[in-house]
Amino acid sequence: MTYRAWEAKWDHVRPEWRAIPDVKGRMAAKKRFVGLQPFNGGSICFDHATVGEVPDPRGSGEAAEILLWQLTQSSTDGGRGGYDIKSAGVALWFRYPLPTFGVYPESPHWKARVQDFPSHTEHLLHQGDAGVLGPRFVGTQVVAADADTVAAMMTPEVMERPQLGGRHWRLDGNTAIAWSKGHESPDMLAEAVVDICAMVAGIPQELLDLAAGLAQGPQGLSGGSGPDRP
């Protein structure tokens, strides 16, 4: 496939979605992720980006924003030389807070960090080992605001969704994001959007209520306990 044909795919993923063709527009999209993986550190360049909307999977009637991307991140190896990390992924912004939850397959590039959950006001995150779900998840770390969230979300129904398995992904605030190393067809990323929406549709209402309470600040519910920073 020629580069021009590949570029065109990003503008024809869905009829109502559109590619961001200019560097300025892609930089504006990147600013929504300042300091967060996989956008933290080094020099980052969006190779491709597509934006659009999808219906709220929980039926609120308000659309969720989406972003599909492919990027190149230049990094250094302890001052001994530079290298590029290419990744592709999706982000969705909903109209309501989501429970704090992240899934981190074993990787030399991306580790679980408290900084990746800016809406989480505590200094601690509860950790879980997804290896209990089977060999496919050996080495995968799960982090969440509390043990109840780990128990509710670290299930085969959630973790084994085709386009989430093997990806790094997290929920924080009103944002859901999933990515993996390498380049990927935007059509496959669109399938990841479908899986994320299905996963959000299945989140227990009590977890969403807790997330909404936490988002209200001191007057809301408080929570979050566990070991030291992952």
PDB file of C-alpha atoms in Angstrom:
ATOM      1  CA  MET A   1       0.000   0.000   0.000  1.00  0.00           C
ATOM      2  CA  THR A   2       1.331   3.435  -0.905  1.00  0.00           C
ATOM      3  CA  TYR A   3       1.689   6.163   1.699  1.00  0.00           C
ATOM      4  CA  ARG A   4      -1.064   8.172  -0.013  1.00  0.00           C
ATOM      5  CA  ALA A   5      -3.454   5.209   0.174  1.00  0.00           C
ATOM      6  CA  TRP A   6      -2.536   4.644   3.836  1.00  0.00           C
ATOM      7  CA  GLU A   7      -3.121   8.339   4.565  1.00  0.00           C
ATOM      8  CA  ALA A   8      -6.514   8.136   2.868  1.00  0.00           C
ATOM      9  CA  LYS A   9      -7.560   5.270   5.147  1.00  0.00           C
ATOM     10  CA  TRP A  10      -7.358   7.596   8.145  1.00  0.00           C
ATOM     11  CA  ASP A  11      -9.917   9.879   6.501  1.00  0.00           C
ATOM     12  CA  HIS A  12     -12.320   7.069   5.602  1.00  0.00           C
ATOM     13  CA  VAL A  13     -12.509   4.977   8.769  1.00  0.00           C
ATOM     14  CA  ARG A  14     -16.138   5.980   9.255  1.00  0.00           C
ATOM     15  CA  PRO A  15     -18.162   8.370   7.070  1.00  0.00           C
ATOM     16  CA  GLU A  16     -18.700  10.768   9.989  1.00  0.00           C
ATOM     17  CA  TRP A  17     -15.074  10.727  11.220  1.00  0.00           C
ATOM     18  CA  ARG A  18     -12.330  12.895   9.754  1.00  0.00           C
ATOM     19  CA  ALA A  19      -8.551  12.797   9.665  1.00  0.00           C
ATOM     20  CA  ILE A  20      -6.513  15.703  11.045  1.00  0.00           C
ATOM     21  CA  PRO A  21      -4.222  16.485   8.098  1.00  0.00           C
ATOM     22  CA  ASP A  22      -2.222  19.379   9.541  1.00  0.00           C
ATOM     23  CA  VAL A  23       0.536  19.355  12.147  1.00  0.00           C
ATOM     24  CA  LYS A  24      -1.071  22.178  14.144  1.00  0.00           C
ATOM     25  CA  GLY A  25      -4.295  20.238  14.543  1.00  0.00           C
ATOM     26  CA  ARG A  26      -2.462  17.109  15.645  1.00  0.00           C
ATOM     27  CA  MET A  27      -0.458  19.075  18.216  1.00  0.00           C
ATOM     28  CA  ALA A  28      -3.699  20.474  19.631  1.00  0.00           C
ATOM     29  CA  ALA A  29      -5.008  16.929  20.009  1.00  0.00           C
ATOM     30  CA  LYS A  30      -1.788  15.856  21.742  1.00  0.00           C
ATOM     31  CA  LYS A  31      -2.096  18.610  24.355  1.00  0.00           C
ATOM     32  CA  ARG A  32      -5.003  16.771  25.923  1.00  0.00           C
ATOM     33  CA  PHE A  33      -2.520  14.115  27.099  1.00  0.00           C
ATOM     34  CA  VAL A  34       0.357  16.167  28.518  1.00  0.00           C
ATOM     35  CA  GLY A  35       2.481  13.986  30.807  1.00  0.00           C
ATOM     36  CA  LEU A  36       0.455  10.820  30.268  1.00  0.00           C
ATOM     37  CA  GLN A  37       1.643   7.567  28.738  1.00  0.00           C
ATOM     38  CA  PRO A  38       2.246   6.924  25.898  1.00  0.00           C
ATOM     39  CA  PHE A  39       2.603  10.658  25.277  1.00  0.00           C
ATOM     40  CA  ASN A  40       5.120  11.451  28.010  1.00  0.00           C
ATOM     41  CA  GLY A  41       8.839  11.899  27.530  1.00  0.00           C
ATOM     42  CA  GLY A  42      10.973  12.491  24.488  1.00  0.00           C
ATOM     43  CA  SER A  43       9.911  14.124  21.264  1.00  0.00           C
ATOM     44  CA  ILE A  44       6.482  13.023  20.062  1.00  0.00           C
ATOM     45  CA  CYS A  45       5.069  13.316  16.568  1.00  0.00           C
ATOM     46  CA  PHE A  46       1.593  12.281  15.489  1.00  0.00           C
ATOM     47  CA  ASP A  47       1.994  10.448  12.196  1.00  0.00           C
ATOM     48  CA  HIS A  48      -1.775  10.172  11.738  1.00  0.00           C
ATOM     49  CA  ALA A  49      -4.849  11.163  13.713  1.00  0.00           C
ATOM     50  CA  THR A  50      -8.591  10.822  13.168  1.00  0.00           C
ATOM     51  CA  VAL A  51     -11.351  12.386  15.269  1.00  0.00           C
ATOM     52  CA  GLY A  52     -15.085  11.867  15.526  1.00  0.00           C
ATOM     53  CA  GLU A  53     -17.923  10.911  17.818  1.00  0.00           C
ATOM     54  CA  VAL A  54     -19.770   7.752  18.841  1.00  0.00           C
ATOM     55  CA  PRO A  55     -23.084   7.350  20.690  1.00  0.00           C
ATOM     56  CA  ASP A  56     -22.799   7.011  24.454  1.00  0.00           C
ATOM     57  CA  PRO A  57     -22.828   3.248  25.103  1.00  0.00           C
ATOM     58  CA  ARG A  58     -24.825   3.796  28.303  1.00  0.00           C
ATOM     59  CA  GLY A  59     -27.615   5.538  26.418  1.00  0.00           C
ATOM     60  CA  SER A  60     -27.348   9.046  27.838  1.00  0.00           C
ATOM     61  CA  GLY A  61     -28.044  10.524  24.410  1.00  0.00           C
ATOM     62  CA  GLU A  62     -24.804  12.530  24.512  1.00  0.00           C
ATOM     63  CA  ALA A  63     -22.024  11.549  22.132  1.00  0.00           C
ATOM     64  CA  ALA A  64     -18.533  10.557  23.236  1.00  0.00           C
ATOM     65  CA  GLU A  65     -15.579  12.133  21.437  1.00  0.00           C
ATOM     66  CA  ILE A  66     -13.000   9.790  19.913  1.00  0.00           C
ATOM     67  CA  LEU A  67      -9.413  10.078  18.699  1.00  0.00           C
ATOM     68  CA  LEU A  68      -7.505   7.451  16.744  1.00  0.00           C
ATOM     69  CA  TRP A  69      -3.775   7.981  16.447  1.00  0.00           C
ATOM     70  CA  GLN A  70      -0.463   6.645  15.219  1.00  0.00           C
ATOM     71  CA  LEU A  71       2.623   8.311  16.662  1.00  0.00           C
ATOM     72  CA  THR A  72       6.399   8.156  16.844  1.00  0.00           C
ATOM     73  CA  GLN A  73       8.063   8.876  20.173  1.00  0.00           C
ATOM     74  CA  SER A  74      11.794   9.571  20.176  1.00  0.00           C
ATOM     75  CA  SER A  75      13.531   8.578  23.375  1.00  0.00           C
ATOM     76  CA  THR A  76      16.992   7.944  24.752  1.00  0.00           C
ATOM     77  CA  ASP A  77      18.570   4.937  26.409  1.00  0.00           C
ATOM     78  CA  GLY A  78      20.326   6.391  29.420  1.00  0.00           C
ATOM     79  CA  GLY A  79      22.285   8.793  27.238  1.00  0.00           C
ATOM     80  CA  ARG A  80      23.770   5.966  25.178  1.00  0.00           C
ATOM     81  CA  GLY A  81      21.781   6.721  22.075  1.00  0.00           C
ATOM     82  CA  GLY A  82      18.309   7.422  20.793  1.00  0.00           C
ATOM     83  CA  TYR A  83      15.569   5.205  19.455  1.00  0.00           C
ATOM     84  CA  ASP A  84      12.004   5.571  18.239  1.00  0.00           C
ATOM     85  CA  ILE A  85       8.927   3.939  19.757  1.00  0.00           C
ATOM     86  CA  LYS A  86       5.957   3.715  17.425  1.00  0.00           C
ATOM     87  CA  SER A  87       2.505   3.200  18.868  1.00  0.00           C
ATOM     88  CA  ALA A  88      -1.105   3.313  17.790  1.00  0.00           C
ATOM     89  CA  GLY A  89      -4.199   3.708  19.893  1.00  0.00           C
ATOM     90  CA  VAL A  90      -7.538   5.286  20.660  1.00  0.00           C
ATOM     91  CA  ALA A  91      -8.974   7.662  23.214  1.00  0.00           C
ATOM     92  CA  LEU A  92     -12.601   8.349  24.101  1.00  0.00           C
ATOM     93  CA  TRP A  93     -14.018  11.189  26.185  1.00  0.00           C
ATOM     94  CA  PHE A  94     -17.337  10.498  27.865  1.00  0.00           C
ATOM     95  CA  ARG A  95     -19.759  12.922  29.543  1.00  0.00           C
ATOM     96  CA  TYR A  96     -19.365  11.321  32.965  1.00  0.00           C
ATOM     97  CA  PRO A  97     -16.497  10.115  35.200  1.00  0.00           C
ATOM     98  CA  LEU A  98     -15.246   6.556  34.889  1.00  0.00           C
ATOM     99  CA  PRO A  99     -13.745   4.401  37.655  1.00  0.00           C
ATOM    100  CA  THR A 100      -9.969   4.617  38.040  1.00  0.00           C
ATOM    101  CA  PHE A 101      -8.625   1.467  36.396  1.00  0.00           C
ATOM    102  CA  GLY A 102      -5.595   0.572  34.271  1.00  0.00           C
ATOM    103  CA  VAL A 103      -4.192  -2.508  32.560  1.00  0.00           C
ATOM    104  CA  TYR A 104      -0.450  -2.718  31.834  1.00  0.00           C
ATOM    105  CA  PRO A 105       0.930  -5.733  29.965  1.00  0.00           C
ATOM    106  CA  GLU A 106       4.620  -6.401  30.592  1.00  0.00           C
ATOM    107  CA  SER A 107       6.588  -3.833  28.595  1.00  0.00           C
ATOM    108  CA  PRO A 108      10.018  -2.178  28.638  1.00  0.00           C
ATOM    109  CA  HIS A 109       8.410   1.105  27.571  1.00  0.00           C
ATOM    110  CA  TRP A 110       5.259   1.623  29.641  1.00  0.00           C
ATOM    111  CA  LYS A 111       4.811   0.897  33.334  1.00  0.00           C
ATOM    112  CA  ALA A 112       1.927   1.632  35.687  1.00  0.00           C
ATOM    113  CA  ARG A 113       2.291   5.133  37.152  1.00  0.00           C
ATOM    114  CA  VAL A 114       0.174   7.187  39.529  1.00  0.00           C
ATOM    115  CA  GLN A 115       0.790  10.175  37.227  1.00  0.00           C
ATOM    116  CA  ASP A 116      -1.300   8.522  34.529  1.00  0.00           C
ATOM    117  CA  PHE A 117      -4.395   8.946  36.692  1.00  0.00           C
ATOM    118  CA  PRO A 118      -4.606  12.712  37.323  1.00  0.00           C
ATOM    119  CA  SER A 119      -8.186  12.548  38.602  1.00  0.00           C
ATOM    120  CA  HIS A 120      -7.102  10.115  41.330  1.00  0.00           C
ATOM    121  CA  THR A 121      -6.471  12.352  44.334  1.00  0.00           C
ATOM    122  CA  GLU A 122      -4.841   9.722  46.539  1.00  0.00           C
ATOM    123  CA  HIS A 123      -1.126   8.864  46.470  1.00  0.00           C
ATOM    124  CA  LEU A 124      -1.828   5.153  46.291  1.00  0.00           C
ATOM    125  CA  LEU A 125      -3.327   2.779  43.765  1.00  0.00           C
ATOM    126  CA  HIS A 126      -4.464  -0.752  44.470  1.00  0.00           C
ATOM    127  CA  GLN A 127      -2.628  -3.367  42.423  1.00  0.00           C
ATOM    128  CA  GLY A 128      -3.756  -6.686  40.999  1.00  0.00           C
ATOM    129  CA  ASP A 129      -2.136  -9.495  39.020  1.00  0.00           C
ATOM    130  CA  ALA A 130      -4.100 -10.347  35.872  1.00  0.00           C
ATOM    131  CA  GLY A 131      -2.119 -13.578  35.571  1.00  0.00           C
ATOM    132  CA  VAL A 132      -4.851 -15.261  37.617  1.00  0.00           C
ATOM    133  CA  LEU A 133      -7.017 -15.092  34.467  1.00  0.00           C
ATOM    134  CA  GLY A 134      -4.700 -17.412  32.567  1.00  0.00           C
ATOM    135  CA  PRO A 135      -1.391 -17.656  30.675  1.00  0.00           C
ATOM    136  CA  ARG A 136      -2.364 -14.912  28.240  1.00  0.00           C
ATOM    137  CA  PHE A 137      -2.186 -12.367  31.058  1.00  0.00           C
ATOM    138  CA  VAL A 138       0.991 -13.461  32.816  1.00  0.00           C
ATOM    139  CA  GLY A 139       3.017 -10.317  33.550  1.00  0.00           C
ATOM    140  CA  THR A 140       0.014  -7.999  33.147  1.00  0.00           C
ATOM    141  CA  GLN A 141      -0.439  -5.592  36.040  1.00  0.00           C
ATOM    142  CA  VAL A 142      -3.771  -4.039  36.939  1.00  0.00           C
ATOM    143  CA  VAL A 143      -4.119  -0.869  39.002  1.00  0.00           C
ATOM    144  CA  ALA A 144      -7.271   0.737  40.372  1.00  0.00           C
ATOM    145  CA  ALA A 145      -8.538   3.113  43.015  1.00  0.00           C
ATOM    146  CA  ASP A 146      -9.495   0.228  45.307  1.00  0.00           C
ATOM    147  CA  ALA A 147      -9.823  -3.525  45.584  1.00  0.00           C
ATOM    148  CA  ASP A 148     -13.548  -3.441  44.756  1.00  0.00           C
ATOM    149  CA  THR A 149     -12.786  -1.870  41.378  1.00  0.00           C
ATOM    150  CA  VAL A 150     -10.159  -4.525  40.654  1.00  0.00           C
ATOM    151  CA  ALA A 151     -12.667  -7.258  41.523  1.00  0.00           C
ATOM    152  CA  ALA A 152     -15.389  -5.731  39.350  1.00  0.00           C
ATOM    153  CA  MET A 153     -13.224  -4.923  36.327  1.00  0.00           C
ATOM    154  CA  MET A 154     -10.558  -7.649  36.263  1.00  0.00           C
ATOM    155  CA  THR A 155     -12.903 -10.262  34.810  1.00  0.00           C
ATOM    156  CA  PRO A 156     -12.708 -12.371  31.639  1.00  0.00           C
ATOM    157  CA  GLU A 157     -15.673 -10.435  30.204  1.00  0.00           C
ATOM    158  CA  VAL A 158     -13.646  -7.221  30.388  1.00  0.00           C
ATOM    159  CA  MET A 159     -10.045  -8.356  29.965  1.00  0.00           C
ATOM    160  CA  GLU A 160     -10.619 -10.792  27.100  1.00  0.00           C
ATOM    161  CA  ARG A 161     -12.343  -8.417  24.711  1.00  0.00           C
ATOM    162  CA  PRO A 162     -10.561  -8.992  21.372  1.00  0.00           C
ATOM    163  CA  GLN A 163      -9.254  -5.452  20.847  1.00  0.00           C
ATOM    164  CA  LEU A 164      -8.314  -4.831  24.497  1.00  0.00           C
ATOM    165  CA  GLY A 165      -6.319  -7.988  25.142  1.00  0.00           C
ATOM    166  CA  GLY A 166      -2.616  -7.245  24.766  1.00  0.00           C
ATOM    167  CA  ARG A 167      -3.066  -3.469  24.802  1.00  0.00           C
ATOM    168  CA  HIS A 168      -2.210  -1.035  27.528  1.00  0.00           C
ATOM    169  CA  TRP A 169      -5.418   0.710  28.565  1.00  0.00           C
ATOM    170  CA  ARG A 170      -6.770   2.821  31.376  1.00  0.00           C
ATOM    171  CA  LEU A 171      -9.837   4.665  32.578  1.00  0.00           C
ATOM    172  CA  ASP A 172      -9.447   7.953  34.438  1.00  0.00           C
ATOM    173  CA  GLY A 173     -11.791  10.873  34.855  1.00  0.00           C
ATOM    174  CA  ASN A 174     -14.003  10.890  31.769  1.00  0.00           C
ATOM    175  CA  THR A 175     -11.263   9.437  29.547  1.00  0.00           C
ATOM    176  CA  ALA A 176     -10.697   5.914  28.255  1.00  0.00           C
ATOM    177  CA  ILE A 177      -7.464   5.257  26.359  1.00  0.00           C
ATOM    178  CA  ALA A 178      -5.910   2.131  24.838  1.00  0.00           C
ATOM    179  CA  TRP A 179      -2.697   1.688  22.877  1.00  0.00           C
ATOM    180  CA  SER A 180      -0.035  -0.792  21.821  1.00  0.00           C
ATOM    181  CA  LYS A 181       3.409  -0.734  20.274  1.00  0.00           C
ATOM    182  CA  GLY A 182       3.748  -0.545  16.510  1.00  0.00           C
ATOM    183  CA  HIS A 183       1.641   0.771  13.681  1.00  0.00           C
ATOM    184  CA  GLU A 184      -1.878  -0.474  13.178  1.00  0.00           C
ATOM    185  CA  SER A 185      -4.674  -0.134  10.658  1.00  0.00           C
ATOM    186  CA  PRO A 186      -7.203   2.555  11.623  1.00  0.00           C
ATOM    187  CA  ASP A 187      -9.914  -0.026  10.911  1.00  0.00           C
ATOM    188  CA  MET A 188      -8.542  -2.158  13.747  1.00  0.00           C
ATOM    189  CA  LEU A 189      -8.426   0.890  16.004  1.00  0.00           C
ATOM    190  CA  ALA A 190     -12.076   1.510  15.188  1.00  0.00           C
ATOM    191  CA  GLU A 191     -12.768  -2.023  16.429  1.00  0.00           C
ATOM    192  CA  ALA A 192     -10.982  -1.086  19.664  1.00  0.00           C
ATOM    193  CA  VAL A 193     -13.437   1.821  20.013  1.00  0.00           C
ATOM    194  CA  VAL A 194     -16.287  -0.711  19.747  1.00  0.00           C
ATOM    195  CA  ASP A 195     -14.737  -2.875  22.468  1.00  0.00           C
ATOM    196  CA  ILE A 196     -14.155   0.087  24.783  1.00  0.00           C
ATOM    197  CA  CYS A 197     -17.763   1.186  24.363  1.00  0.00           C
ATOM    198  CA  ALA A 198     -18.965  -2.340  25.146  1.00  0.00           C
ATOM    199  CA  MET A 199     -16.726  -2.422  28.216  1.00  0.00           C
ATOM    200  CA  VAL A 200     -18.009   0.968  29.448  1.00  0.00           C
ATOM    201  CA  ALA A 201     -21.593  -0.171  28.894  1.00  0.00           C
ATOM    202  CA  GLY A 202     -20.928  -3.083  31.254  1.00  0.00           C
ATOM    203  CA  ILE A 203     -19.385  -1.117  34.143  1.00  0.00           C
ATOM    204  CA  PRO A 204     -21.482  -1.645  37.289  1.00  0.00           C
ATOM    205  CA  GLN A 205     -23.528   1.449  38.097  1.00  0.00           C
ATOM    206  CA  GLU A 206     -22.199   1.543  41.656  1.00  0.00           C
ATOM    207  CA  LEU A 207     -18.654   2.078  40.308  1.00  0.00           C
ATOM    208  CA  LEU A 208     -19.860   4.970  38.151  1.00  0.00           C
ATOM    209  CA  ASP A 209     -21.690   6.465  41.126  1.00  0.00           C
ATOM    210  CA  LEU A 210     -18.502   6.238  43.194  1.00  0.00           C
ATOM    211  CA  ALA A 211     -16.491   7.867  40.403  1.00  0.00           C
ATOM    212  CA  ALA A 212     -19.043  10.680  40.181  1.00  0.00           C
ATOM    213  CA  GLY A 213     -18.829  11.220  43.937  1.00  0.00           C
ATOM    214  CA  LEU A 214     -15.037  11.367  43.852  1.00  0.00           C
ATOM    215  CA  ALA A 215     -15.175  13.873  40.986  1.00  0.00           C
ATOM    216  CA  GLN A 216     -17.156  16.244  43.206  1.00  0.00           C
ATOM    217  CA  GLY A 217     -14.143  16.727  45.483  1.00  0.00           C
ATOM    218  CA  PRO A 218     -14.138  16.769  49.298  1.00  0.00           C
ATOM    219  CA  GLN A 219     -17.933  16.759  49.487  1.00  0.00           C
ATOM    220  CA  GLY A 220     -18.088  13.594  47.392  1.00  0.00           C
ATOM    221  CA  LEU A 221     -17.196  10.081  48.354  1.00  0.00           C
ATOM    222  CA  SER A 222     -13.546   9.354  49.068  1.00  0.00           C
ATOM    223  CA  GLY A 223     -11.674   6.159  48.433  1.00  0.00           C
ATOM    224  CA  GLY A 224      -8.462   4.550  47.350  1.00  0.00           C
ATOM    225  CA  SER A 225      -6.147   2.447  49.420  1.00  0.00           C
ATOM    226  CA  GLY A 226      -3.408  -0.011  48.705  1.00  0.00           C
ATOM    227  CA  PRO A 227       0.328  -0.494  48.465  1.00  0.00           C
ATOM    228  CA  ASP A 228       2.978   2.038  47.609  1.00  0.00           C
ATOM    229  CA  ARG A 229       3.060   3.670  44.215  1.00  0.00           C
ATOM    230  CA  PRO A 230       3.270   1.097  41.437  1.00  0.00           C
TER     231      PRO A 230
END
